[in-house]
Short mmCIF file of N, CA and C and ligand atoms in Angstrom, two decimals:
data_model
loop_
_atom_site.label_atom_id
_atom_site.label_comp_id
_atom_site.label_asym_id
_atom_site.label_seq_id
_atom_site.Cartn_x
_atom_site.Cartn_y
_atom_site.Cartn_z
N MET A 1402 23.68 -1.57 8.37
CA MET A 1402 23.01 -0.34 8.78
C MET A 1402 21.82 -0.69 9.68
N SER A 1403 21.61 0.06 10.70
CA SER A 1403 20.45 -0.19 11.55
C SER A 1403 19.50 1.00 11.46
N TYR A 1404 18.23 0.70 11.67
CA TYR A 1404 17.21 1.73 11.57
C TYR A 1404 16.53 1.90 12.92
N HIS A 1405 16.16 3.11 13.21
CA HIS A 1405 15.45 3.37 14.45
C HIS A 1405 14.18 4.15 14.12
N PHE A 1406 13.13 3.41 13.83
CA PHE A 1406 11.89 4.06 13.44
C PHE A 1406 10.90 3.99 14.60
N ALA A 1407 10.73 5.10 15.25
CA ALA A 1407 9.75 5.13 16.34
C ALA A 1407 8.35 5.15 15.75
N HIS A 1408 7.42 4.56 16.45
CA HIS A 1408 6.03 4.63 16.03
C HIS A 1408 5.51 6.01 16.41
N LEU A 1409 5.05 6.74 15.43
CA LEU A 1409 4.56 8.10 15.67
C LEU A 1409 3.08 8.14 15.32
N PRO A 1410 2.24 7.64 16.18
CA PRO A 1410 0.83 7.57 15.84
C PRO A 1410 0.16 8.94 15.79
N GLY A 1411 -0.95 8.99 15.13
CA GLY A 1411 -1.75 10.21 15.19
C GLY A 1411 -1.65 11.05 13.95
N ASP A 1412 -1.11 12.22 14.10
CA ASP A 1412 -1.21 13.26 13.10
C ASP A 1412 -0.25 13.03 11.92
N LEU A 1413 -0.76 12.39 10.90
CA LEU A 1413 0.08 12.09 9.74
C LEU A 1413 0.62 13.36 9.11
N ALA A 1414 -0.21 14.38 9.00
CA ALA A 1414 0.22 15.62 8.34
C ALA A 1414 1.44 16.21 9.05
N ALA A 1415 1.45 16.14 10.39
CA ALA A 1415 2.54 16.73 11.15
C ALA A 1415 3.85 15.97 10.94
N HIS A 1416 3.74 14.68 10.63
CA HIS A 1416 4.94 13.85 10.52
C HIS A 1416 5.32 13.52 9.08
N GLN A 1417 4.56 14.05 8.16
CA GLN A 1417 4.72 13.58 6.78
C GLN A 1417 6.12 13.81 6.22
N ALA A 1418 6.71 14.96 6.53
CA ALA A 1418 8.05 15.25 6.01
C ALA A 1418 9.05 14.24 6.57
N GLU A 1419 8.91 13.93 7.86
CA GLU A 1419 9.80 12.96 8.49
C GLU A 1419 9.59 11.56 7.92
N PHE A 1420 8.32 11.21 7.71
CA PHE A 1420 8.00 9.90 7.14
C PHE A 1420 8.60 9.76 5.74
N ARG A 1421 8.47 10.83 4.97
CA ARG A 1421 9.00 10.82 3.61
C ARG A 1421 10.52 10.61 3.63
N GLN A 1422 11.15 11.30 4.58
CA GLN A 1422 12.60 11.20 4.73
C GLN A 1422 13.02 9.77 5.09
N GLN A 1423 12.26 9.14 5.98
CA GLN A 1423 12.56 7.76 6.37
C GLN A 1423 12.47 6.82 5.17
N LEU A 1424 11.42 7.00 4.39
CA LEU A 1424 11.23 6.14 3.22
C LEU A 1424 12.34 6.38 2.19
N THR A 1425 12.65 7.64 1.93
CA THR A 1425 13.68 7.96 0.96
C THR A 1425 15.01 7.34 1.39
N ALA A 1426 15.30 7.37 2.70
CA ALA A 1426 16.54 6.79 3.20
C ALA A 1426 16.58 5.29 2.92
N LEU A 1427 15.46 4.63 3.16
CA LEU A 1427 15.40 3.18 2.90
C LEU A 1427 15.66 2.88 1.43
N LEU A 1428 15.00 3.65 0.56
CA LEU A 1428 15.08 3.36 -0.87
C LEU A 1428 16.43 3.73 -1.46
N THR A 1429 17.09 4.69 -0.83
CA THR A 1429 18.39 5.12 -1.34
C THR A 1429 19.47 4.07 -1.05
N ASP A 1430 19.28 3.35 0.05
CA ASP A 1430 20.30 2.39 0.47
C ASP A 1430 20.31 1.11 -0.35
N GLU A 1431 19.24 0.84 -1.08
CA GLU A 1431 19.11 -0.47 -1.73
C GLU A 1431 18.36 -0.32 -3.04
N SER A 1432 18.78 -1.08 -4.05
CA SER A 1432 18.09 -0.98 -5.34
C SER A 1432 17.24 -2.22 -5.64
N ASP A 1433 17.34 -3.25 -4.81
CA ASP A 1433 16.59 -4.48 -5.09
C ASP A 1433 15.09 -4.25 -4.87
N TRP A 1434 14.27 -4.61 -5.86
CA TRP A 1434 12.83 -4.30 -5.79
C TRP A 1434 12.15 -5.01 -4.64
N LEU A 1435 12.51 -6.28 -4.41
CA LEU A 1435 11.81 -7.05 -3.38
C LEU A 1435 12.14 -6.52 -1.99
N ALA A 1436 13.42 -6.24 -1.76
CA ALA A 1436 13.83 -5.69 -0.47
C ALA A 1436 13.13 -4.36 -0.22
N ASN A 1437 13.05 -3.54 -1.25
CA ASN A 1437 12.47 -2.21 -1.06
C ASN A 1437 10.95 -2.26 -0.86
N LEU A 1438 10.26 -3.16 -1.53
CA LEU A 1438 8.82 -3.28 -1.28
C LEU A 1438 8.58 -3.83 0.12
N ALA A 1439 9.39 -4.80 0.52
CA ALA A 1439 9.22 -5.39 1.86
C ALA A 1439 9.45 -4.33 2.94
N ASN A 1440 10.52 -3.57 2.81
CA ASN A 1440 10.81 -2.56 3.82
C ASN A 1440 9.78 -1.42 3.81
N THR A 1441 9.26 -1.11 2.64
CA THR A 1441 8.24 -0.05 2.56
C THR A 1441 6.96 -0.49 3.28
N ALA A 1442 6.57 -1.75 3.10
CA ALA A 1442 5.39 -2.26 3.81
C ALA A 1442 5.62 -2.18 5.32
N SER A 1443 6.82 -2.56 5.74
CA SER A 1443 7.13 -2.52 7.18
C SER A 1443 7.11 -1.09 7.69
N LEU A 1444 7.74 -0.20 6.95
CA LEU A 1444 7.80 1.20 7.39
C LEU A 1444 6.40 1.80 7.50
N LEU A 1445 5.55 1.54 6.51
CA LEU A 1445 4.18 2.08 6.56
C LEU A 1445 3.41 1.52 7.75
N SER A 1446 3.70 0.26 8.11
CA SER A 1446 2.99 -0.33 9.26
C SER A 1446 3.38 0.37 10.55
N LEU A 1447 4.56 0.98 10.57
CA LEU A 1447 4.99 1.74 11.75
C LEU A 1447 4.50 3.18 11.69
N GLN A 1448 4.42 3.72 10.49
CA GLN A 1448 4.05 5.13 10.34
C GLN A 1448 2.55 5.36 10.48
N LEU A 1449 1.75 4.38 10.11
CA LEU A 1449 0.29 4.56 10.14
C LEU A 1449 -0.30 3.80 11.31
N ASP A 1450 -1.07 4.47 12.11
CA ASP A 1450 -1.74 3.77 13.20
C ASP A 1450 -3.15 3.35 12.76
N ARG A 1451 -3.78 2.53 13.57
CA ARG A 1451 -5.14 2.06 13.34
C ARG A 1451 -5.29 1.37 11.97
N ILE A 1452 -4.29 0.56 11.64
CA ILE A 1452 -4.41 -0.25 10.42
C ILE A 1452 -4.14 -1.71 10.78
N ASN A 1453 -4.67 -2.63 9.98
CA ASN A 1453 -4.43 -4.05 10.24
C ASN A 1453 -3.77 -4.78 9.07
N TRP A 1454 -3.57 -4.07 7.95
CA TRP A 1454 -2.91 -4.73 6.82
C TRP A 1454 -2.34 -3.63 5.91
N VAL A 1455 -1.11 -3.82 5.48
CA VAL A 1455 -0.52 -2.90 4.49
C VAL A 1455 0.43 -3.71 3.60
N GLY A 1456 0.28 -3.52 2.30
CA GLY A 1456 1.17 -4.27 1.42
C GLY A 1456 0.88 -4.02 -0.04
N PHE A 1457 1.48 -4.88 -0.85
CA PHE A 1457 1.45 -4.68 -2.30
C PHE A 1457 0.84 -5.88 -3.02
N TYR A 1458 0.15 -5.57 -4.09
CA TYR A 1458 -0.20 -6.58 -5.10
C TYR A 1458 0.45 -6.11 -6.40
N LEU A 1459 1.06 -7.07 -7.11
CA LEU A 1459 1.77 -6.73 -8.34
C LEU A 1459 1.08 -7.36 -9.55
N VAL A 1460 1.03 -6.58 -10.63
CA VAL A 1460 0.41 -7.08 -11.86
C VAL A 1460 1.24 -8.23 -12.41
N ARG A 1461 0.52 -9.32 -12.66
CA ARG A 1461 1.16 -10.48 -13.28
C ARG A 1461 0.15 -11.08 -14.24
N GLY A 1462 0.38 -10.92 -15.53
CA GLY A 1462 -0.61 -11.34 -16.51
C GLY A 1462 -1.88 -10.52 -16.33
N HIS A 1463 -3.02 -11.21 -16.19
CA HIS A 1463 -4.29 -10.52 -15.99
C HIS A 1463 -4.69 -10.46 -14.53
N ASP A 1464 -3.78 -10.80 -13.67
CA ASP A 1464 -4.07 -10.82 -12.24
C ASP A 1464 -3.17 -9.85 -11.48
N LEU A 1465 -3.58 -9.62 -10.22
CA LEU A 1465 -2.70 -8.98 -9.25
C LEU A 1465 -2.28 -10.08 -8.30
N VAL A 1466 -1.00 -10.22 -8.07
CA VAL A 1466 -0.49 -11.28 -7.20
C VAL A 1466 0.13 -10.65 -5.96
N LEU A 1467 -0.13 -11.29 -4.84
CA LEU A 1467 0.32 -10.78 -3.55
C LEU A 1467 1.83 -10.55 -3.52
N GLY A 1468 2.21 -9.39 -3.02
CA GLY A 1468 3.62 -9.05 -2.84
C GLY A 1468 3.91 -8.89 -1.36
N PRO A 1469 5.01 -8.22 -1.03
CA PRO A 1469 5.36 -8.01 0.38
C PRO A 1469 4.27 -7.27 1.14
N PHE A 1470 4.02 -7.70 2.37
CA PHE A 1470 2.98 -7.07 3.19
C PHE A 1470 3.26 -7.30 4.66
N ILE A 1471 2.53 -6.55 5.49
CA ILE A 1471 2.49 -6.77 6.94
C ILE A 1471 1.02 -6.96 7.30
N GLY A 1472 0.70 -8.06 7.95
CA GLY A 1472 -0.68 -8.34 8.33
C GLY A 1472 -0.95 -9.82 8.26
N LYS A 1473 -2.21 -10.18 8.36
CA LYS A 1473 -2.57 -11.59 8.28
C LYS A 1473 -2.39 -12.09 6.85
N PRO A 1474 -2.19 -13.41 6.69
CA PRO A 1474 -2.11 -13.96 5.33
C PRO A 1474 -3.31 -13.51 4.52
N ALA A 1475 -3.06 -13.17 3.26
CA ALA A 1475 -4.13 -12.58 2.43
C ALA A 1475 -4.32 -13.40 1.16
N CYS A 1476 -5.41 -13.09 0.43
CA CYS A 1476 -5.62 -13.79 -0.83
C CYS A 1476 -4.44 -13.52 -1.75
N THR A 1477 -4.02 -14.56 -2.44
CA THR A 1477 -2.77 -14.44 -3.20
C THR A 1477 -2.97 -13.85 -4.59
N ARG A 1478 -4.19 -13.99 -5.13
CA ARG A 1478 -4.38 -13.59 -6.53
C ARG A 1478 -5.73 -12.90 -6.68
N ILE A 1479 -5.73 -11.73 -7.26
CA ILE A 1479 -6.96 -10.96 -7.48
C ILE A 1479 -7.06 -10.66 -8.97
N ALA A 1480 -8.19 -11.02 -9.57
CA ALA A 1480 -8.36 -10.77 -11.00
C ALA A 1480 -8.46 -9.27 -11.27
N TRP A 1481 -7.89 -8.87 -12.38
CA TRP A 1481 -7.95 -7.48 -12.84
C TRP A 1481 -9.41 -7.02 -12.85
N GLY A 1482 -9.70 -5.91 -12.19
CA GLY A 1482 -11.07 -5.40 -12.18
C GLY A 1482 -11.91 -5.92 -11.02
N ARG A 1483 -11.36 -6.86 -10.23
CA ARG A 1483 -12.12 -7.43 -9.12
C ARG A 1483 -11.69 -6.82 -7.79
N GLY A 1484 -12.63 -6.78 -6.85
CA GLY A 1484 -12.32 -6.27 -5.52
C GLY A 1484 -11.92 -4.80 -5.56
N VAL A 1485 -11.52 -4.30 -4.42
CA VAL A 1485 -11.09 -2.90 -4.37
C VAL A 1485 -9.75 -2.76 -5.11
N CYS A 1486 -8.89 -3.75 -4.90
CA CYS A 1486 -7.56 -3.68 -5.53
C CYS A 1486 -7.64 -3.74 -7.05
N GLY A 1487 -8.38 -4.72 -7.54
CA GLY A 1487 -8.48 -4.88 -9.00
C GLY A 1487 -9.21 -3.72 -9.66
N THR A 1488 -10.17 -3.14 -8.93
CA THR A 1488 -10.91 -1.99 -9.47
C THR A 1488 -10.01 -0.76 -9.55
N ALA A 1489 -9.24 -0.53 -8.47
CA ALA A 1489 -8.31 0.62 -8.48
C ALA A 1489 -7.27 0.45 -9.59
N ALA A 1490 -6.79 -0.77 -9.77
CA ALA A 1490 -5.79 -1.03 -10.82
C ALA A 1490 -6.39 -0.78 -12.19
N ALA A 1491 -7.61 -1.30 -12.41
CA ALA A 1491 -8.24 -1.16 -13.73
C ALA A 1491 -8.58 0.30 -14.05
N ARG A 1492 -9.01 1.03 -13.03
CA ARG A 1492 -9.34 2.45 -13.24
C ARG A 1492 -8.09 3.32 -13.28
N GLY A 1493 -7.02 2.81 -12.68
CA GLY A 1493 -5.78 3.60 -12.62
C GLY A 1493 -5.88 4.77 -11.68
N GLU A 1494 -6.78 4.64 -10.69
CA GLU A 1494 -6.93 5.75 -9.74
C GLU A 1494 -7.12 5.24 -8.32
N THR A 1495 -6.76 6.10 -7.36
CA THR A 1495 -6.89 5.75 -5.95
C THR A 1495 -8.34 5.53 -5.58
N LEU A 1496 -8.59 4.47 -4.80
CA LEU A 1496 -9.93 4.23 -4.26
C LEU A 1496 -9.87 4.31 -2.75
N VAL A 1497 -10.68 5.19 -2.18
CA VAL A 1497 -10.82 5.28 -0.73
C VAL A 1497 -12.20 4.72 -0.40
N VAL A 1498 -12.23 3.65 0.39
CA VAL A 1498 -13.49 2.99 0.72
C VAL A 1498 -13.74 3.14 2.23
N PRO A 1499 -14.67 4.03 2.61
CA PRO A 1499 -14.91 4.29 4.04
C PRO A 1499 -15.51 3.10 4.76
N ASN A 1500 -16.28 2.27 4.02
CA ASN A 1500 -16.92 1.10 4.61
C ASN A 1500 -16.86 -0.03 3.58
N VAL A 1501 -15.96 -0.97 3.81
CA VAL A 1501 -15.76 -2.01 2.80
C VAL A 1501 -17.00 -2.89 2.61
N HIS A 1502 -17.84 -2.94 3.63
CA HIS A 1502 -19.03 -3.79 3.54
C HIS A 1502 -20.03 -3.22 2.53
N GLN A 1503 -19.84 -1.98 2.15
CA GLN A 1503 -20.73 -1.37 1.17
C GLN A 1503 -20.11 -1.30 -0.22
N PHE A 1504 -18.91 -1.89 -0.37
CA PHE A 1504 -18.26 -1.88 -1.68
C PHE A 1504 -18.61 -3.18 -2.40
N PRO A 1505 -19.37 -3.11 -3.49
CA PRO A 1505 -19.74 -4.34 -4.19
C PRO A 1505 -18.49 -5.09 -4.68
N GLY A 1506 -18.40 -6.35 -4.31
CA GLY A 1506 -17.27 -7.15 -4.77
C GLY A 1506 -16.04 -7.06 -3.90
N HIS A 1507 -16.15 -6.36 -2.78
CA HIS A 1507 -15.01 -6.29 -1.86
C HIS A 1507 -14.56 -7.71 -1.51
N ILE A 1508 -13.25 -7.91 -1.49
CA ILE A 1508 -12.70 -9.22 -1.14
C ILE A 1508 -12.20 -9.14 0.30
N ALA A 1509 -12.83 -9.90 1.18
CA ALA A 1509 -12.49 -9.84 2.61
C ALA A 1509 -11.38 -10.82 2.92
N CYS A 1510 -10.16 -10.30 3.05
CA CYS A 1510 -9.04 -11.16 3.42
C CYS A 1510 -8.95 -11.27 4.93
N ASP A 1511 -9.18 -10.17 5.61
CA ASP A 1511 -9.17 -10.15 7.07
C ASP A 1511 -10.53 -9.62 7.49
N ALA A 1512 -11.28 -10.45 8.22
CA ALA A 1512 -12.65 -10.08 8.60
C ALA A 1512 -12.68 -8.81 9.44
N ALA A 1513 -11.54 -8.44 10.01
CA ALA A 1513 -11.49 -7.25 10.86
C ALA A 1513 -11.50 -5.95 10.04
N SER A 1514 -11.21 -6.04 8.76
CA SER A 1514 -11.10 -4.82 7.96
C SER A 1514 -12.45 -4.13 7.79
N SER A 1515 -12.46 -2.81 8.01
CA SER A 1515 -13.70 -2.04 7.86
C SER A 1515 -13.57 -0.96 6.79
N SER A 1516 -12.37 -0.39 6.65
CA SER A 1516 -12.16 0.60 5.60
C SER A 1516 -10.83 0.30 4.91
N GLU A 1517 -10.66 0.90 3.73
CA GLU A 1517 -9.52 0.51 2.90
C GLU A 1517 -9.15 1.63 1.94
N ILE A 1518 -7.86 1.72 1.63
CA ILE A 1518 -7.42 2.62 0.55
C ILE A 1518 -6.49 1.82 -0.36
N VAL A 1519 -6.70 1.97 -1.64
CA VAL A 1519 -5.85 1.28 -2.62
C VAL A 1519 -5.33 2.32 -3.62
N VAL A 1520 -4.01 2.36 -3.76
CA VAL A 1520 -3.36 3.34 -4.64
C VAL A 1520 -2.62 2.60 -5.75
N PRO A 1521 -2.96 2.87 -7.00
CA PRO A 1521 -2.24 2.22 -8.11
C PRO A 1521 -0.78 2.67 -8.17
N LEU A 1522 0.07 1.77 -8.61
CA LEU A 1522 1.48 2.08 -8.82
C LEU A 1522 1.70 2.22 -10.31
N TRP A 1523 2.03 3.42 -10.71
CA TRP A 1523 2.23 3.71 -12.14
C TRP A 1523 3.72 3.73 -12.46
N ALA A 1524 4.10 3.01 -13.53
CA ALA A 1524 5.48 3.07 -14.01
C ALA A 1524 5.47 2.83 -15.51
N GLY A 1525 6.21 3.64 -16.24
CA GLY A 1525 6.28 3.49 -17.69
C GLY A 1525 4.91 3.60 -18.36
N GLY A 1526 4.04 4.43 -17.80
CA GLY A 1526 2.72 4.63 -18.41
C GLY A 1526 1.74 3.51 -18.15
N GLN A 1527 2.09 2.58 -17.25
CA GLN A 1527 1.20 1.45 -16.95
C GLN A 1527 1.03 1.28 -15.45
N VAL A 1528 -0.09 0.67 -15.08
CA VAL A 1528 -0.26 0.28 -13.68
C VAL A 1528 0.49 -1.04 -13.50
N VAL A 1529 1.46 -1.04 -12.59
CA VAL A 1529 2.28 -2.25 -12.39
C VAL A 1529 1.95 -2.95 -11.07
N GLY A 1530 1.05 -2.34 -10.30
CA GLY A 1530 0.66 -2.95 -9.04
C GLY A 1530 -0.17 -1.98 -8.25
N VAL A 1531 -0.48 -2.34 -7.01
CA VAL A 1531 -1.20 -1.42 -6.13
C VAL A 1531 -0.60 -1.50 -4.73
N LEU A 1532 -0.76 -0.40 -4.02
CA LEU A 1532 -0.47 -0.33 -2.60
C LEU A 1532 -1.82 -0.37 -1.89
N ASP A 1533 -1.98 -1.31 -0.96
CA ASP A 1533 -3.27 -1.54 -0.31
C ASP A 1533 -3.10 -1.39 1.20
N VAL A 1534 -3.97 -0.60 1.82
CA VAL A 1534 -3.94 -0.46 3.29
C VAL A 1534 -5.36 -0.67 3.81
N ASP A 1535 -5.48 -1.53 4.83
CA ASP A 1535 -6.77 -1.82 5.46
C ASP A 1535 -6.76 -1.33 6.90
N SER A 1536 -7.94 -0.97 7.37
CA SER A 1536 -8.09 -0.55 8.77
C SER A 1536 -9.29 -1.24 9.40
N PRO A 1537 -9.19 -1.57 10.68
CA PRO A 1537 -10.35 -2.13 11.39
C PRO A 1537 -11.35 -1.04 11.76
N HIS A 1538 -11.03 0.23 11.47
CA HIS A 1538 -11.92 1.35 11.78
C HIS A 1538 -12.62 1.83 10.52
N MET A 1539 -13.88 2.20 10.67
CA MET A 1539 -14.61 2.80 9.56
C MET A 1539 -13.99 4.16 9.22
N ASP A 1540 -13.99 4.48 7.93
CA ASP A 1540 -13.61 5.81 7.48
C ASP A 1540 -12.24 6.24 8.01
N ARG A 1541 -11.27 5.33 7.99
CA ARG A 1541 -9.95 5.61 8.55
C ARG A 1541 -9.12 6.52 7.64
N PHE A 1542 -9.36 6.47 6.33
CA PHE A 1542 -8.44 7.12 5.39
C PHE A 1542 -9.05 8.39 4.79
N GLY A 1543 -8.37 9.50 5.04
CA GLY A 1543 -8.83 10.80 4.55
C GLY A 1543 -7.82 11.38 3.56
N ASP A 1544 -7.92 12.68 3.38
CA ASP A 1544 -7.06 13.35 2.40
C ASP A 1544 -5.58 13.26 2.74
N ASP A 1545 -5.23 13.35 4.04
CA ASP A 1545 -3.83 13.26 4.43
C ASP A 1545 -3.24 11.92 4.04
N GLU A 1546 -3.97 10.85 4.35
CA GLU A 1546 -3.48 9.50 4.04
C GLU A 1546 -3.38 9.32 2.53
N ARG A 1547 -4.39 9.81 1.84
CA ARG A 1547 -4.40 9.69 0.39
C ARG A 1547 -3.18 10.38 -0.22
N ARG A 1548 -2.94 11.60 0.24
CA ARG A 1548 -1.82 12.38 -0.29
C ARG A 1548 -0.49 11.67 -0.02
N TYR A 1549 -0.33 11.22 1.22
CA TYR A 1549 0.93 10.58 1.59
C TYR A 1549 1.12 9.26 0.84
N LEU A 1550 0.08 8.45 0.80
CA LEU A 1550 0.22 7.13 0.15
C LEU A 1550 0.40 7.26 -1.36
N GLU A 1551 -0.17 8.29 -1.94
CA GLU A 1551 0.07 8.51 -3.38
C GLU A 1551 1.52 8.93 -3.61
N GLU A 1552 2.06 9.68 -2.68
CA GLU A 1552 3.47 10.06 -2.78
C GLU A 1552 4.36 8.81 -2.63
N VAL A 1553 4.02 7.98 -1.65
CA VAL A 1553 4.77 6.73 -1.45
C VAL A 1553 4.68 5.87 -2.71
N ALA A 1554 3.48 5.80 -3.28
CA ALA A 1554 3.29 4.99 -4.49
C ALA A 1554 4.20 5.48 -5.62
N GLY A 1555 4.34 6.78 -5.74
CA GLY A 1555 5.21 7.34 -6.78
C GLY A 1555 6.66 6.96 -6.57
N LEU A 1556 7.08 6.90 -5.31
CA LEU A 1556 8.47 6.57 -5.01
C LEU A 1556 8.77 5.08 -5.20
N ILE A 1557 7.79 4.24 -4.88
CA ILE A 1557 8.05 2.79 -4.89
C ILE A 1557 7.71 2.15 -6.24
N ALA A 1558 6.91 2.82 -7.07
CA ALA A 1558 6.45 2.23 -8.33
C ALA A 1558 7.58 1.72 -9.23
N PRO A 1559 8.69 2.47 -9.37
CA PRO A 1559 9.75 1.96 -10.24
C PRO A 1559 10.30 0.61 -9.77
N TYR A 1560 10.31 0.39 -8.46
CA TYR A 1560 10.77 -0.90 -7.94
C TYR A 1560 9.73 -1.98 -8.20
N ALA A 1561 8.46 -1.62 -7.99
CA ALA A 1561 7.38 -2.59 -8.25
C ALA A 1561 7.41 -3.03 -9.72
N ALA A 1562 7.76 -2.12 -10.60
CA ALA A 1562 7.82 -2.44 -12.02
C ALA A 1562 8.84 -3.54 -12.29
N ARG A 1563 9.92 -3.55 -11.52
CA ARG A 1563 10.94 -4.58 -11.71
C ARG A 1563 10.45 -5.95 -11.24
N GLY A 1564 9.49 -5.94 -10.29
CA GLY A 1564 8.96 -7.19 -9.78
C GLY A 1564 7.81 -7.72 -10.62
N ARG A 1565 7.31 -6.87 -11.48
CA ARG A 1565 6.17 -7.24 -12.32
C ARG A 1565 6.57 -8.35 -13.29
N GLY A 1566 5.67 -9.33 -13.41
CA GLY A 1566 5.92 -10.40 -14.36
C GLY A 1566 7.00 -11.36 -13.94
N ARG A 1567 7.38 -11.27 -12.66
CA ARG A 1567 8.43 -12.16 -12.17
C ARG A 1567 7.93 -13.60 -12.18
N SER A 1568 8.82 -14.54 -12.24
CA SER A 1568 8.40 -15.94 -12.22
C SER A 1568 8.62 -16.54 -10.86
N1 SME B 722 -9.81 -6.10 0.18
C1 SME B 722 -9.04 -6.25 -1.02
C2 SME B 722 -8.31 -7.57 -1.03
C3 SME B 722 -6.94 -7.50 -0.47
S1 SME B 722 -6.92 -7.53 1.18
O1 SME B 722 -7.63 -6.37 1.73
C4 SME B 722 -5.39 -7.59 1.77
C5 SME B 722 -9.92 -6.11 -2.24
O2 SME B 722 -11.16 -6.07 -2.12
O3 SME B 722 -9.37 -6.05 -3.34
#
């Protein structure tokens, strides 16, 4: 099967239904957790403009371990409760950080990152990972992005759960 995903920059709200459809199509075609997380990271990198990193960290023991992503190489392991990712995971809630330089404990993987959103992945009543998106622009993530990424998180979480605790 081949995919034709045009980059549709700009108005996320206007394209959200189409974006959702693209993601659902990807996830329907395949049940493997790793393939689906990898393709979801890729799809989000095309759907969202003005970002420099998008990907997953998965809960493994007391840490979050790097999963599929698009962007520069990133830190591989984040302790539970540390950084934006570990804090969002521990709180079990989305964190929108307009200026990462003002977030105590922010972990700078890419020096270009200025703002960030981290959405926990819930499955079986537990946080099994997070979806993390970074932008080189301040205050890049608003309500539209939050709404869409939380929806994406809900769709991908069952797959992330299968990757949790992998060896
Ligand atoms: N900034 C994150 C670390 C992950 S990178 O952004 C890819 C944090 O503070 O948890």
